[in-house]
mmCIF file of C-alpha atoms and ligand atoms in Angstrom:
data_model
loop_
_atom_site.group_PDB
_atom_site.id
_atom_site.type_symbol
_atom_site.label_atom_id
_atom_site.label_comp_id
_atom_site.label_asym_id
_atom_site.label_seq_id
_atom_site.Cartn_x
_atom_site.Cartn_y
_atom_site.Cartn_z
ATOM 1 C CA UNK A 6 26.399 5.237 -17.505
ATOM 2 C CA UNK A 7 23.657 5.796 -14.995
ATOM 3 C CA UNK A 8 24.985 5.760 -11.416
ATOM 4 C CA UNK A 9 22.190 7.382 -9.542
ATOM 5 C CA UNK A 10 18.371 7.881 -9.368
ATOM 6 C CA UNK A 11 16.805 11.039 -7.924
ATOM 7 C CA UNK A 12 13.166 10.806 -6.832
ATOM 8 C CA UNK A 13 10.594 13.600 -6.467
ATOM 9 C CA UNK A 14 8.454 12.808 -3.398
ATOM 10 C CA UNK A 15 4.855 14.107 -3.844
ATOM 11 C CA UNK A 16 3.148 12.209 -6.689
ATOM 12 C CA UNK A 17 6.075 9.901 -7.255
ATOM 13 C CA UNK A 18 6.706 8.161 -3.942
ATOM 14 C CA UNK A 19 3.367 9.026 -2.157
ATOM 15 C CA UNK A 20 0.119 10.663 -3.191
ATOM 16 C CA UNK A 21 0.064 13.769 -0.879
ATOM 17 C CA UNK A 22 -1.842 15.852 -3.442
ATOM 18 C CA UNK A 23 -5.183 14.833 -1.851
ATOM 19 C CA UNK A 24 -3.994 16.172 1.633
ATOM 20 C CA UNK A 25 -2.623 19.385 0.030
ATOM 21 C CA UNK A 26 -6.001 19.716 -1.748
ATOM 22 C CA UNK A 27 -8.048 19.385 1.459
ATOM 23 C CA UNK A 28 -5.810 21.934 3.279
ATOM 24 C CA UNK A 29 -5.806 24.584 0.403
ATOM 25 C CA UNK A 30 -9.636 24.149 -0.110
ATOM 26 C CA UNK A 31 -10.173 24.792 3.605
ATOM 27 C CA UNK A 32 -8.147 28.016 3.332
ATOM 28 C CA UNK A 33 -10.180 29.138 0.166
ATOM 29 C CA UNK A 34 -13.410 28.347 1.870
ATOM 30 C CA UNK A 35 -12.399 30.502 4.816
ATOM 31 C CA UNK A 36 -11.582 33.305 2.406
ATOM 32 C CA UNK A 37 -14.970 32.844 0.641
ATOM 33 C CA UNK A 38 -14.151 31.162 -2.705
ATOM 34 C CA UNK A 39 -14.150 27.793 -4.263
ATOM 35 C CA UNK A 40 -10.988 25.790 -4.896
ATOM 36 C CA UNK A 41 -11.455 22.864 -7.299
ATOM 37 C CA UNK A 42 -9.530 19.615 -8.093
ATOM 38 C CA UNK A 43 -8.604 21.250 -11.466
ATOM 39 C CA UNK A 44 -7.135 24.225 -9.551
ATOM 40 C CA UNK A 45 -5.117 21.840 -7.375
ATOM 41 C CA UNK A 46 -3.465 20.432 -10.456
ATOM 42 C CA UNK A 47 -1.695 23.771 -10.844
ATOM 43 C CA UNK A 48 -0.006 23.399 -7.511
ATOM 44 C CA UNK A 49 1.796 20.172 -8.209
ATOM 45 C CA UNK A 50 5.521 20.624 -7.755
ATOM 46 C CA UNK A 51 5.011 24.272 -6.864
ATOM 47 C CA UNK A 52 6.510 25.557 -3.518
ATOM 48 C CA UNK A 53 4.186 26.419 -0.641
ATOM 49 C CA UNK A 54 4.373 30.183 -1.033
ATOM 50 C CA UNK A 55 4.003 29.983 -4.798
ATOM 51 C CA UNK A 56 1.034 27.750 -4.273
ATOM 52 C CA UNK A 57 -0.550 30.344 -2.074
ATOM 53 C CA UNK A 58 0.063 32.976 -4.687
ATOM 54 C CA UNK A 59 -1.788 30.863 -7.284
ATOM 55 C CA UNK A 60 -4.650 30.244 -4.816
ATOM 56 C CA UNK A 61 -5.073 33.933 -4.105
ATOM 57 C CA UNK A 62 -4.917 34.686 -7.834
ATOM 58 C CA UNK A 63 -7.854 32.285 -8.253
ATOM 59 C CA UNK A 64 -9.811 33.961 -5.498
ATOM 60 C CA UNK A 65 -8.911 37.271 -6.921
ATOM 61 C CA UNK A 66 -7.557 38.498 -3.557
ATOM 62 C CA UNK A 67 -4.541 40.356 -2.323
ATOM 63 C CA UNK A 68 -2.802 40.358 1.040
ATOM 64 C CA UNK A 69 0.279 41.781 2.742
ATOM 65 C CA UNK A 70 3.391 39.581 3.156
ATOM 66 C CA UNK A 71 2.778 38.993 6.896
ATOM 67 C CA UNK A 72 -0.843 37.979 6.214
ATOM 68 C CA UNK A 73 0.352 35.611 3.467
ATOM 69 C CA UNK A 74 2.957 34.035 5.730
ATOM 70 C CA UNK A 75 0.214 33.479 8.372
ATOM 71 C CA UNK A 76 -2.052 31.873 5.762
ATOM 72 C CA UNK A 77 0.617 29.489 4.533
ATOM 73 C CA UNK A 78 1.428 28.505 8.101
ATOM 74 C CA UNK A 79 -2.160 27.819 8.752
ATOM 75 C CA UNK A 80 -2.528 25.692 5.666
ATOM 76 C CA UNK A 81 0.577 23.776 6.582
ATOM 77 C CA UNK A 82 -0.678 23.115 10.147
ATOM 78 C CA UNK A 83 -3.805 21.429 8.718
ATOM 79 C CA UNK A 84 -1.698 19.600 6.046
ATOM 80 C CA UNK A 85 0.719 18.321 8.736
ATOM 81 C CA UNK A 86 -2.258 16.977 10.765
ATOM 82 C CA UNK A 87 -3.043 14.732 7.816
ATOM 83 C CA UNK A 88 0.533 13.595 6.926
ATOM 84 C CA UNK A 89 1.260 12.868 10.592
ATOM 85 C CA UNK A 90 -1.080 9.953 10.332
ATOM 86 C CA UNK A 91 0.319 8.541 7.068
ATOM 87 C CA UNK A 92 1.454 4.833 7.115
ATOM 88 C CA UNK A 93 3.706 2.776 4.893
ATOM 89 C CA UNK A 94 0.644 1.534 3.132
ATOM 90 C CA UNK A 95 0.374 4.914 1.512
ATOM 91 C CA UNK A 96 3.637 4.438 -0.421
ATOM 92 C CA UNK A 97 2.598 4.202 -4.118
ATOM 93 C CA UNK A 98 2.525 0.700 -5.651
ATOM 94 C CA UNK A 99 5.872 -0.752 -6.556
ATOM 95 C CA UNK A 100 8.011 2.090 -5.236
ATOM 96 C CA UNK A 101 9.562 0.300 -2.275
ATOM 97 C CA UNK A 102 10.433 -2.845 -4.344
ATOM 98 C CA UNK A 103 11.972 -0.617 -7.044
ATOM 99 C CA UNK A 104 14.040 1.321 -4.461
ATOM 100 C CA UNK A 105 15.208 -1.953 -2.978
ATOM 101 C CA UNK A 106 16.261 -3.211 -6.339
ATOM 102 C CA UNK A 107 18.249 -0.125 -7.076
ATOM 103 C CA UNK A 108 19.953 -0.463 -3.673
ATOM 104 C CA UNK A 109 20.724 -4.220 -4.335
ATOM 105 C CA UNK A 110 22.392 -3.148 -7.631
ATOM 106 C CA UNK A 111 24.485 -0.483 -6.029
ATOM 107 C CA UNK A 112 22.759 2.442 -7.706
ATOM 108 C CA UNK A 113 22.758 5.506 -5.459
ATOM 109 C CA UNK A 114 19.496 7.078 -4.441
ATOM 110 C CA UNK A 115 18.490 10.675 -3.663
ATOM 111 C CA UNK A 116 15.379 12.556 -2.842
ATOM 112 C CA UNK A 117 14.841 15.826 -4.637
ATOM 113 C CA UNK A 118 11.668 17.465 -3.401
ATOM 114 C CA UNK A 119 10.249 21.005 -2.963
ATOM 115 C CA UNK A 120 8.514 19.891 0.205
ATOM 116 C CA UNK A 121 9.651 21.183 3.597
ATOM 117 C CA UNK A 122 7.712 18.298 5.010
ATOM 118 C CA UNK A 123 9.695 15.621 3.130
ATOM 119 C CA UNK A 124 11.614 14.262 6.073
ATOM 120 C CA UNK A 125 8.490 13.746 8.158
ATOM 121 C CA UNK A 126 6.728 12.005 5.264
ATOM 122 C CA UNK A 127 9.727 9.691 4.585
ATOM 123 C CA UNK A 128 9.754 8.860 8.304
ATOM 124 C CA UNK A 129 5.959 8.114 8.348
ATOM 125 C CA UNK A 130 6.213 5.746 5.348
ATOM 126 C CA UNK A 131 9.417 4.244 6.783
ATOM 127 C CA UNK A 132 11.511 4.959 3.740
ATOM 128 C CA UNK A 133 14.111 7.374 5.038
ATOM 129 C CA UNK A 134 16.771 4.602 5.142
ATOM 130 C CA UNK A 135 16.455 3.935 1.467
ATOM 131 C CA UNK A 136 17.921 7.385 0.419
ATOM 132 C CA UNK A 137 21.648 8.091 0.393
ATOM 133 C CA UNK A 138 20.921 11.840 0.121
ATOM 134 C CA UNK A 139 17.870 13.976 0.928
ATOM 135 C CA UNK A 140 17.519 17.376 -0.707
ATOM 136 C CA UNK A 141 14.188 19.112 0.169
ATOM 137 C CA UNK A 142 12.439 22.403 0.534
ATOM 138 C CA UNK A 143 14.597 23.175 3.585
ATOM 139 C CA UNK A 144 17.875 23.023 1.675
ATOM 140 C CA UNK A 145 17.128 24.782 -1.627
ATOM 141 C CA UNK A 146 16.544 28.388 -2.639
ATOM 142 C CA UNK A 147 15.305 28.069 -6.189
ATOM 143 C CA UNK A 148 12.116 26.266 -7.043
ATOM 144 C CA UNK A 149 11.762 23.789 -10.000
ATOM 145 C CA UNK A 150 12.109 24.309 -12.933
ATOM 146 C CA UNK A 151 15.413 25.580 -11.653
ATOM 147 C CA UNK A 152 17.757 22.510 -11.486
ATOM 148 C CA UNK A 153 19.195 23.396 -8.097
ATOM 149 C CA UNK A 154 17.354 20.620 -6.161
ATOM 150 C CA UNK A 155 18.612 17.891 -8.535
ATOM 151 C CA UNK A 156 22.164 19.268 -8.980
ATOM 152 C CA UNK A 157 22.457 19.363 -5.208
ATOM 153 C CA UNK A 158 21.314 15.757 -5.109
ATOM 154 C CA UNK A 159 23.945 14.696 -7.641
ATOM 155 C CA UNK A 160 26.580 16.605 -5.711
ATOM 156 C CA UNK A 161 25.620 14.968 -2.362
ATOM 157 C CA UNK A 162 25.816 11.548 -4.045
ATOM 158 C CA UNK A 163 29.133 12.361 -5.583
ATOM 159 C CA UNK A 164 27.988 11.733 -9.139
ATOM 160 C CA UNK A 165 27.910 13.741 -12.407
ATOM 161 C CA UNK A 166 24.484 15.200 -13.413
ATOM 162 C CA UNK A 167 24.598 13.235 -16.776
ATOM 163 C CA UNK A 168 24.890 10.020 -14.774
ATOM 164 C CA UNK A 169 21.530 10.612 -13.050
ATOM 165 C CA UNK A 170 17.914 9.738 -13.787
ATOM 166 C CA UNK A 171 15.133 11.905 -12.309
ATOM 167 C CA UNK A 172 11.648 10.600 -11.602
ATOM 168 C CA UNK A 173 9.055 13.406 -11.555
ATOM 169 C CA UNK A 174 5.288 13.783 -11.900
ATOM 170 C CA UNK A 175 5.273 17.574 -12.430
ATOM 171 C CA UNK A 176 6.047 19.457 -15.651
ATOM 172 C CA UNK A 177 8.261 21.867 -13.764
ATOM 173 C CA UNK A 178 10.213 18.841 -12.381
ATOM 174 C CA UNK A 179 10.889 17.366 -15.725
ATOM 175 C CA UNK A 180 12.033 20.793 -16.917
ATOM 176 C CA UNK A 181 14.369 21.016 -13.911
ATOM 177 C CA UNK A 182 15.811 17.567 -14.717
ATOM 178 C CA UNK A 183 16.489 18.674 -18.378
ATOM 179 C CA UNK A 184 18.027 21.918 -17.138
ATOM 180 C CA UNK A 185 20.332 19.861 -15.034
ATOM 181 C CA UNK A 186 21.350 17.653 -17.929
ATOM 182 C CA UNK A 187 19.846 14.562 -16.350
ATOM 183 C CA UNK A 188 17.732 11.811 -17.863
ATOM 184 C CA UNK A 189 14.026 12.286 -17.017
ATOM 185 C CA UNK A 190 11.257 9.855 -16.364
ATOM 186 C CA UNK A 191 7.731 11.247 -16.153
ATOM 187 C CA UNK A 192 5.362 9.458 -13.757
ATOM 188 C CA UNK A 193 1.929 10.053 -15.181
ATOM 189 C CA UNK A 194 0.417 10.386 -18.637
ATOM 190 C CA UNK A 195 2.099 10.916 -21.909
ATOM 191 C CA UNK A 196 -0.135 13.815 -22.871
ATOM 192 C CA UNK A 197 1.205 15.953 -19.980
ATOM 193 C CA UNK A 198 4.771 14.661 -19.612
ATOM 194 C CA UNK A 199 5.558 13.526 -23.223
ATOM 195 C CA UNK A 200 8.649 15.748 -23.378
ATOM 196 C CA UNK A 201 10.400 13.658 -20.794
ATOM 197 C CA UNK A 202 12.895 10.971 -22.032
ATOM 198 C CA UNK A 203 10.446 8.271 -20.861
ATOM 199 C CA UNK A 204 6.901 8.302 -19.363
ATOM 200 C CA UNK A 205 5.607 5.503 -17.179
ATOM 201 C CA UNK A 206 2.244 5.272 -15.320
ATOM 202 C CA UNK A 207 4.007 4.229 -12.067
ATOM 203 C CA UNK A 208 6.438 1.707 -10.574
ATOM 204 C CA UNK A 209 4.102 -1.205 -10.223
ATOM 205 C CA UNK A 210 5.657 -4.156 -12.101
ATOM 206 C CA UNK A 211 8.686 -1.986 -13.102
ATOM 207 C CA UNK A 212 12.148 -3.422 -12.838
ATOM 208 C CA UNK A 213 15.540 -1.703 -13.127
ATOM 209 C CA UNK A 214 16.245 -3.858 -16.263
ATOM 210 C CA UNK A 215 13.007 -2.729 -17.948
ATOM 211 C CA UNK A 216 13.767 0.922 -17.159
ATOM 212 C CA UNK A 217 17.266 0.560 -18.549
ATOM 213 C CA UNK A 218 15.834 -0.900 -21.785
ATOM 214 C CA UNK A 219 13.156 1.668 -22.221
ATOM 215 C CA UNK A 220 15.362 4.570 -21.394
ATOM 216 C CA UNK A 221 18.111 3.096 -23.703
ATOM 217 C CA UNK A 222 20.720 4.072 -21.076
ATOM 218 C CA UNK A 223 23.163 1.685 -19.502
ATOM 219 C CA UNK A 224 23.331 1.434 -15.666
ATOM 220 C CA UNK A 225 26.581 0.939 -13.844
ATOM 221 C CA UNK A 226 25.815 -1.806 -11.301
ATOM 222 C CA UNK A 227 28.370 -1.860 -8.556
ATOM 223 C CA UNK A 228 26.748 -4.758 -6.780
ATOM 224 C CA UNK A 229 25.382 -7.893 -8.158
ATOM 225 C CA UNK A 230 21.717 -7.161 -7.666
ATOM 226 C CA UNK A 231 18.668 -8.923 -9.166
ATOM 227 C CA UNK A 232 18.501 -6.426 -11.967
HETATM 228 C C1 G6P L 5 5.820 19.441 -3.602
HETATM 229 C C2 G6P L 5 4.222 19.409 -3.955
HETATM 230 C C3 G6P L 5 3.640 20.743 -3.928
HETATM 231 C C4 G6P L 5 3.946 21.424 -2.591
HETATM 232 C C5 G6P L 5 5.426 21.532 -2.365
HETATM 233 C C6 G6P L 5 5.800 22.202 -1.010
HETATM 234 O O1 G6P L 5 6.382 19.974 -4.701
HETATM 235 O O2 G6P L 5 4.016 18.783 -5.154
HETATM 236 O O3 G6P L 5 2.279 20.604 -4.061
HETATM 237 O O4 G6P L 5 3.336 22.711 -2.526
HETATM 238 O O5 G6P L 5 5.961 20.286 -2.487
HETATM 239 O O6 G6P L 5 5.350 21.263 -0.041
HETATM 240 P P1 G6P L 5 5.351 21.731 1.515
HETATM 241 O O7 G6P L 5 5.131 20.435 2.246
HETATM 242 O O8 G6P L 5 6.713 22.371 1.877
HETATM 243 O O9 G6P L 5 4.287 22.675 1.765
HETATM 244 MG MG1 MG L 6 5.746 15.906 -7.494
#
């Protein structure tokens, strides 16, 4: 029985990839090479330092650890200047309604994100209160596809991994959910995420009942919600 849902943040709840792109591209420009939208795809779900490694590999450049830390810090300062201005309107379509329906039904909700900026983003889009547990880049050691972030989420919620559904837009995130022995729902296209238990384009028009049917997994409703 499904008792909890764990949500990735970037690309599932909000579209922050565009801000990451602007900030990484500015760094690449400063270093004298081009960073494309296609390159940016490789950074989805990847931690900040790993993203920098990929970026430097694209540029064919090498730096010392202190230099890399300074670059990541600079990129983050620019990124934060964008996300600081985020508003609730930037929450992806249908997400808030879906979260509310889960809450009304007594299904527990956790965030499982690699981002160290997750608390600030949730605050800006005014969704912090929807989550019973928040596991982010500040509280994990291992990056996805390691299941740590989701296993911690389940532990904080007090549920077994097999009673959780993970919503993810990144390949590494779906892999992490599978390693954690959780149900996985890919947010995006079938071509990329087809190995997940279910793939949906987004939450717009999605109800908990529809999810339950398509996932072929029963939910344990502890409150009489509208589901
Ligand atoms: C998410 C995003 C990645 C990002 C990572 C770290 O997983 O999909 O693109 O690099 O979080 O984010 P942060 O805000 O800590 O730099
Ligand atoms: Mg993501």
